[in-house]
Amino acid sequence: MKTVFFDIDTQIDFMFPAGALYAPGAEKILPTVARLNHQAAKHRIPLISTMDAHSENDPEFVQWPHHCVVETLGQRKPASTLLEKYVVVPNAPCAVPLAEQILLEKQTFSALSNVNFARLLDHFQAERYIVYGVVTEVCVKFAAFGLLETGQRVEIVTDAICALSDENGAQTLADFQAAGGYLTHAGMIYA
Ligand SMILES: [Zn+2]
């Protein structure tokens, strides 16, 4: 089954206690996220790693604390989650790059907001999407529900996600299943 992995927003500001918008416990999923990313490379599965890329005065900061401002340390991805060959795709029209990891920049919650998103999906023609990262009830949710609209199989990796609030995270997973999505574990994807 043609598969694409989506590693959502696993950036320093979300993943570590000193980060600007830390999801409690997020650092604990980091080894699993890193393993999944490297498994993608090993099995030649396209990996799309989304990244918040905010400006200093981003409209999102009305609702949320400053986070993932371009060129800050907090906006970067931990080294363990980066593959050898990655390429940054800004939110501006550009050619679909051939790289084992695509760092897809975005300014809003949804990965689909990058203007190259539809073209990327067209290019890969996947029948299955594996989604993980942070935070469950915001950007993971937007990506997973957005991908469900393609009509293909979408799976959230429950041991490779982290929520800001456990209750909201659990509600998101319940809603996702009710909408036709599947839950899985990292160990079930590739042994
Ligand atoms: Zn953001």
PDB file of C-alpha atoms and ligand atoms in Angstrom:
ATOM      1  CA  MET A   1       0.000   0.000   0.000  1.00  0.00           C
ATOM      2  CA  LYS A   2       1.553   3.320  -1.052  1.00  0.00           C
ATOM      3  CA  THR A   3       2.158   5.206   2.154  1.00  0.00           C
ATOM      4  CA  VAL A   4       3.238   8.695   3.196  1.00  0.00           C
ATOM      5  CA  PHE A   5       4.331   9.572   6.731  1.00  0.00           C
ATOM      6  CA  PHE A   6       3.347  12.921   8.259  1.00  0.00           C
ATOM      7  CA  ASP A   7       5.496  14.085  11.167  1.00  0.00           C
ATOM      8  CA  ILE A   8       3.603  17.092  12.495  1.00  0.00           C
ATOM      9  CA  ASP A   9       5.320  20.089  14.104  1.00  0.00           C
ATOM     10  CA  THR A  10       7.900  18.168  16.175  1.00  0.00           C
ATOM     11  CA  GLN A  11       9.812  21.401  16.772  1.00  0.00           C
ATOM     12  CA  ILE A  12      11.844  22.442  19.779  1.00  0.00           C
ATOM     13  CA  ASP A  13       9.260  24.986  21.036  1.00  0.00           C
ATOM     14  CA  PHE A  14       6.656  22.210  21.362  1.00  0.00           C
ATOM     15  CA  MET A  15       8.884  19.296  22.337  1.00  0.00           C
ATOM     16  CA  PHE A  16      10.973  20.465  25.286  1.00  0.00           C
ATOM     17  CA  PRO A  17      10.087  21.944  28.692  1.00  0.00           C
ATOM     18  CA  ALA A  18      12.020  25.131  27.873  1.00  0.00           C
ATOM     19  CA  GLY A  19      10.092  25.543  24.612  1.00  0.00           C
ATOM     20  CA  ALA A  20       7.683  28.433  24.098  1.00  0.00           C
ATOM     21  CA  LEU A  21       4.584  26.231  23.720  1.00  0.00           C
ATOM     22  CA  TYR A  22       5.626  22.995  25.384  1.00  0.00           C
ATOM     23  CA  ALA A  23       3.225  20.071  25.251  1.00  0.00           C
ATOM     24  CA  PRO A  24       3.713  18.321  28.609  1.00  0.00           C
ATOM     25  CA  GLY A  25       5.644  15.069  28.133  1.00  0.00           C
ATOM     26  CA  ALA A  26       6.373  15.674  24.441  1.00  0.00           C
ATOM     27  CA  GLU A  27      10.075  14.912  24.853  1.00  0.00           C
ATOM     28  CA  LYS A  28       9.089  11.327  25.737  1.00  0.00           C
ATOM     29  CA  ILE A  29       7.759  10.653  22.216  1.00  0.00           C
ATOM     30  CA  LEU A  30      10.891  12.017  20.563  1.00  0.00           C
ATOM     31  CA  PRO A  31      12.711   8.645  20.229  1.00  0.00           C
ATOM     32  CA  THR A  32       9.593   7.120  18.651  1.00  0.00           C
ATOM     33  CA  VAL A  33       9.195  10.031  16.227  1.00  0.00           C
ATOM     34  CA  ALA A  34      12.880   9.757  15.297  1.00  0.00           C
ATOM     35  CA  ARG A  35      12.522   6.005  14.772  1.00  0.00           C
ATOM     36  CA  LEU A  36       9.450   6.406  12.551  1.00  0.00           C
ATOM     37  CA  ASN A  37      11.212   9.068  10.472  1.00  0.00           C
ATOM     38  CA  HIS A  38      14.211   6.817   9.940  1.00  0.00           C
ATOM     39  CA  GLN A  39      11.977   3.861   9.143  1.00  0.00           C
ATOM     40  CA  ALA A  40      10.395   5.971   6.414  1.00  0.00           C
ATOM     41  CA  ALA A  41      13.802   6.495   4.834  1.00  0.00           C
ATOM     42  CA  LYS A  42      14.706   2.822   5.160  1.00  0.00           C
ATOM     43  CA  HIS A  43      11.476   1.707   3.456  1.00  0.00           C
ATOM     44  CA  ARG A  44      11.584   4.535   0.897  1.00  0.00           C
ATOM     45  CA  ILE A  45       8.358   6.020   2.187  1.00  0.00           C
ATOM     46  CA  PRO A  46       7.971   9.747   1.564  1.00  0.00           C
ATOM     47  CA  LEU A  47       8.182  11.714   4.812  1.00  0.00           C
ATOM     48  CA  ILE A  48       6.541  15.105   5.153  1.00  0.00           C
ATOM     49  CA  SER A  49       7.584  16.903   8.329  1.00  0.00           C
ATOM     50  CA  THR A  50       5.445  19.979   8.858  1.00  0.00           C
ATOM     51  CA  MET A  51       6.907  23.002  10.599  1.00  0.00           C
ATOM     52  CA  ASP A  52       5.330  26.109  12.021  1.00  0.00           C
ATOM     53  CA  ALA A  53       7.195  29.048  10.502  1.00  0.00           C
ATOM     54  CA  HIS A  54       5.802  32.186  12.096  1.00  0.00           C
ATOM     55  CA  SER A  55       6.798  35.813  11.699  1.00  0.00           C
ATOM     56  CA  GLU A  56       7.410  38.008  14.770  1.00  0.00           C
ATOM     57  CA  ASN A  57       3.907  39.465  14.556  1.00  0.00           C
ATOM     58  CA  ASP A  58       2.057  36.438  13.339  1.00  0.00           C
ATOM     59  CA  PRO A  59      -1.759  36.704  13.671  1.00  0.00           C
ATOM     60  CA  GLU A  60      -1.707  33.338  15.487  1.00  0.00           C
ATOM     61  CA  PHE A  61      -0.055  35.054  18.462  1.00  0.00           C
ATOM     62  CA  VAL A  62      -3.325  36.731  19.386  1.00  0.00           C
ATOM     63  CA  GLN A  63      -4.496  33.294  20.522  1.00  0.00           C
ATOM     64  CA  TRP A  64      -1.208  31.542  21.411  1.00  0.00           C
ATOM     65  CA  PRO A  65       2.098  32.539  22.988  1.00  0.00           C
ATOM     66  CA  HIS A  66       4.937  33.395  20.598  1.00  0.00           C
ATOM     67  CA  HIS A  67       6.335  30.144  19.201  1.00  0.00           C
ATOM     68  CA  CYS A  68       8.255  28.796  16.223  1.00  0.00           C
ATOM     69  CA  VAL A  69       9.356  32.195  14.947  1.00  0.00           C
ATOM     70  CA  VAL A  70      11.536  31.759  11.854  1.00  0.00           C
ATOM     71  CA  GLU A  71      15.256  31.709  12.584  1.00  0.00           C
ATOM     72  CA  THR A  72      14.830  31.070  16.316  1.00  0.00           C
ATOM     73  CA  LEU A  73      16.149  27.935  17.994  1.00  0.00           C
ATOM     74  CA  GLY A  74      12.621  26.966  19.033  1.00  0.00           C
ATOM     75  CA  GLN A  75      11.505  26.786  15.415  1.00  0.00           C
ATOM     76  CA  ARG A  76      14.082  24.111  14.565  1.00  0.00           C
ATOM     77  CA  LYS A  77      13.507  20.397  14.607  1.00  0.00           C
ATOM     78  CA  PRO A  78      15.533  18.250  17.004  1.00  0.00           C
ATOM     79  CA  ALA A  79      18.482  16.735  15.129  1.00  0.00           C
ATOM     80  CA  SER A  80      17.287  13.183  15.841  1.00  0.00           C
ATOM     81  CA  THR A  81      14.159  13.757  13.724  1.00  0.00           C
ATOM     82  CA  LEU A  82      16.044  14.992  10.667  1.00  0.00           C
ATOM     83  CA  LEU A  83      17.073  12.620   7.910  1.00  0.00           C
ATOM     84  CA  GLU A  84      20.285  12.941   5.969  1.00  0.00           C
ATOM     85  CA  LYS A  85      18.591  14.451   2.919  1.00  0.00           C
ATOM     86  CA  TYR A  86      15.900  16.966   3.662  1.00  0.00           C
ATOM     87  CA  VAL A  87      14.585  19.961   1.815  1.00  0.00           C
ATOM     88  CA  VAL A  88      12.533  22.910   3.048  1.00  0.00           C
ATOM     89  CA  VAL A  89       9.339  23.692   1.153  1.00  0.00           C
ATOM     90  CA  PRO A  90       8.173  27.217   1.984  1.00  0.00           C
ATOM     91  CA  ASN A  91       4.560  28.307   1.790  1.00  0.00           C
ATOM     92  CA  ALA A  92       5.082  29.732  -1.709  1.00  0.00           C
ATOM     93  CA  PRO A  93       4.626  27.945  -5.017  1.00  0.00           C
ATOM     94  CA  CYS A  94       7.646  25.800  -5.870  1.00  0.00           C
ATOM     95  CA  ALA A  95       8.524  22.580  -7.664  1.00  0.00           C
ATOM     96  CA  VAL A  96       7.961  19.306  -5.799  1.00  0.00           C
ATOM     97  CA  PRO A  97      11.411  18.450  -4.485  1.00  0.00           C
ATOM     98  CA  LEU A  98      12.905  14.988  -4.568  1.00  0.00           C
ATOM     99  CA  ALA A  99      14.208  14.407  -1.071  1.00  0.00           C
ATOM    100  CA  GLU A 100      13.665  11.727   1.521  1.00  0.00           C
ATOM    101  CA  GLN A 101      12.264  14.307   3.966  1.00  0.00           C
ATOM    102  CA  ILE A 102      10.217  17.348   3.062  1.00  0.00           C
ATOM    103  CA  LEU A 103      10.106  20.076   5.701  1.00  0.00           C
ATOM    104  CA  LEU A 104       6.799  21.701   4.879  1.00  0.00           C
ATOM    105  CA  GLU A 105       6.462  25.182   6.332  1.00  0.00           C
ATOM    106  CA  LYS A 106       3.116  26.631   7.371  1.00  0.00           C
ATOM    107  CA  GLN A 107       1.740  29.679   9.159  1.00  0.00           C
ATOM    108  CA  THR A 108      -1.549  28.223  10.421  1.00  0.00           C
ATOM    109  CA  PHE A 109      -2.680  25.032  12.166  1.00  0.00           C
ATOM    110  CA  SER A 110      -3.260  23.050   9.011  1.00  0.00           C
ATOM    111  CA  ALA A 111      -0.599  21.353   6.909  1.00  0.00           C
ATOM    112  CA  LEU A 112      -3.047  21.775   4.041  1.00  0.00           C
ATOM    113  CA  SER A 113      -2.522  25.542   4.202  1.00  0.00           C
ATOM    114  CA  ASN A 114       0.844  25.269   2.443  1.00  0.00           C
ATOM    115  CA  VAL A 115       0.109  26.202  -1.177  1.00  0.00           C
ATOM    116  CA  ASN A 116       2.147  23.212  -2.403  1.00  0.00           C
ATOM    117  CA  PHE A 117       0.194  20.672  -0.360  1.00  0.00           C
ATOM    118  CA  ALA A 118      -2.274  19.469  -2.996  1.00  0.00           C
ATOM    119  CA  ARG A 119       0.518  19.099  -5.548  1.00  0.00           C
ATOM    120  CA  LEU A 120       2.612  17.077  -3.103  1.00  0.00           C
ATOM    121  CA  LEU A 121      -0.296  14.704  -2.463  1.00  0.00           C
ATOM    122  CA  ASP A 122      -0.902  14.386  -6.200  1.00  0.00           C
ATOM    123  CA  HIS A 123       2.743  13.575  -6.711  1.00  0.00           C
ATOM    124  CA  PHE A 124       2.841  10.769  -4.142  1.00  0.00           C
ATOM    125  CA  GLN A 125      -0.560   9.182  -4.885  1.00  0.00           C
ATOM    126  CA  ALA A 126      -0.673   7.518  -1.476  1.00  0.00           C
ATOM    127  CA  GLU A 127      -3.371   5.119  -0.348  1.00  0.00           C
ATOM    128  CA  ARG A 128      -2.423   5.395   3.299  1.00  0.00           C
ATOM    129  CA  TYR A 129      -1.264   8.242   5.524  1.00  0.00           C
ATOM    130  CA  ILE A 130       0.477   7.707   8.860  1.00  0.00           C
ATOM    131  CA  VAL A 131       0.234  10.775  11.116  1.00  0.00           C
ATOM    132  CA  TYR A 132       2.133  11.573  14.334  1.00  0.00           C
ATOM    133  CA  GLY A 133       3.671  14.524  16.178  1.00  0.00           C
ATOM    134  CA  VAL A 134       2.284  17.442  18.160  1.00  0.00           C
ATOM    135  CA  VAL A 135      -0.028  18.688  19.408  1.00  0.00           C
ATOM    136  CA  THR A 136      -2.808  16.143  19.160  1.00  0.00           C
ATOM    137  CA  GLU A 137      -5.800  18.453  19.539  1.00  0.00           C
ATOM    138  CA  VAL A 138      -4.532  21.176  17.197  1.00  0.00           C
ATOM    139  CA  CYS A 139      -2.106  20.555  14.331  1.00  0.00           C
ATOM    140  CA  VAL A 140      -2.201  16.735  14.388  1.00  0.00           C
ATOM    141  CA  LYS A 141      -5.988  17.007  14.329  1.00  0.00           C
ATOM    142  CA  PHE A 142      -6.030  19.430  11.389  1.00  0.00           C
ATOM    143  CA  ALA A 143      -3.636  17.267   9.387  1.00  0.00           C
ATOM    144  CA  ALA A 144      -5.433  13.988  10.138  1.00  0.00           C
ATOM    145  CA  PHE A 145      -8.926  15.310   9.418  1.00  0.00           C
ATOM    146  CA  GLY A 146      -7.668  17.119   6.321  1.00  0.00           C
ATOM    147  CA  LEU A 147      -6.139  13.893   5.008  1.00  0.00           C
ATOM    148  CA  LEU A 148      -9.376  11.978   5.698  1.00  0.00           C
ATOM    149  CA  GLU A 149     -10.969  14.200   3.052  1.00  0.00           C
ATOM    150  CA  THR A 150      -8.819  12.474   0.430  1.00  0.00           C
ATOM    151  CA  GLY A 151     -10.859   9.309   1.048  1.00  0.00           C
ATOM    152  CA  GLN A 152      -7.683   7.298   1.717  1.00  0.00           C
ATOM    153  CA  ARG A 153      -6.774   5.397   4.862  1.00  0.00           C
ATOM    154  CA  VAL A 154      -5.444   7.657   7.648  1.00  0.00           C
ATOM    155  CA  GLU A 155      -3.824   6.312  10.822  1.00  0.00           C
ATOM    156  CA  ILE A 156      -2.706   8.234  13.912  1.00  0.00           C
ATOM    157  CA  VAL A 157       0.201   6.699  15.836  1.00  0.00           C
ATOM    158  CA  THR A 158      -1.016   6.967  19.433  1.00  0.00           C
ATOM    159  CA  ASP A 159       2.400   6.451  21.060  1.00  0.00           C
ATOM    160  CA  ALA A 160       3.992   9.137  18.884  1.00  0.00           C
ATOM    161  CA  ILE A 161       1.640  12.045  19.632  1.00  0.00           C
ATOM    162  CA  CYS A 162       1.313  14.428  22.557  1.00  0.00           C
ATOM    163  CA  ALA A 163      -1.499  16.767  23.589  1.00  0.00           C
ATOM    164  CA  LEU A 164      -1.568  20.069  25.456  1.00  0.00           C
ATOM    165  CA  SER A 165      -4.541  18.691  27.413  1.00  0.00           C
ATOM    166  CA  ASP A 166      -5.072  14.941  27.870  1.00  0.00           C
ATOM    167  CA  GLU A 167      -8.830  15.385  27.799  1.00  0.00           C
ATOM    168  CA  ASN A 168      -8.789  17.303  24.497  1.00  0.00           C
ATOM    169  CA  GLY A 169      -6.317  14.831  23.048  1.00  0.00           C
ATOM    170  CA  ALA A 170      -8.571  11.885  23.907  1.00  0.00           C
ATOM    171  CA  GLN A 171     -11.589  13.681  22.456  1.00  0.00           C
ATOM    172  CA  THR A 172      -9.677  14.313  19.228  1.00  0.00           C
ATOM    173  CA  LEU A 173      -8.860  10.606  18.872  1.00  0.00           C
ATOM    174  CA  ALA A 174     -12.488   9.634  19.542  1.00  0.00           C
ATOM    175  CA  ASP A 175     -13.711  12.140  16.935  1.00  0.00           C
ATOM    176  CA  PHE A 176     -11.093  10.939  14.472  1.00  0.00           C
ATOM    177  CA  GLN A 177     -12.234   7.318  14.784  1.00  0.00           C
ATOM    178  CA  ALA A 178     -15.861   8.371  14.486  1.00  0.00           C
ATOM    179  CA  ALA A 179     -14.933  10.157  11.245  1.00  0.00           C
ATOM    180  CA  GLY A 180     -13.412   6.978   9.791  1.00  0.00           C
ATOM    181  CA  GLY A 181      -9.786   7.283  10.930  1.00  0.00           C
ATOM    182  CA  TYR A 182      -7.700   4.498  12.463  1.00  0.00           C
ATOM    183  CA  LEU A 183      -5.447   4.377  15.505  1.00  0.00           C
ATOM    184  CA  THR A 184      -2.183   2.454  15.490  1.00  0.00           C
ATOM    185  CA  HIS A 185       1.088   2.001  17.443  1.00  0.00           C
ATOM    186  CA  ALA A 186       4.602   2.615  16.216  1.00  0.00           C
ATOM    187  CA  GLY A 187       5.444  -1.067  16.778  1.00  0.00           C
ATOM    188  CA  MET A 188       2.640  -2.115  14.441  1.00  0.00           C
ATOM    189  CA  ILE A 189       3.879  -0.088  11.487  1.00  0.00           C
ATOM    190  CA  TYR A 190       7.278  -1.657  10.795  1.00  0.00           C
ATOM    191  CA  ALA A 191       8.961  -4.124  13.071  1.00  0.00           C
TER     192      ALA A 191
HETATM  193 ZN    ZN B   1       1.780  28.006  15.337  1.00  0.00          ZN
END
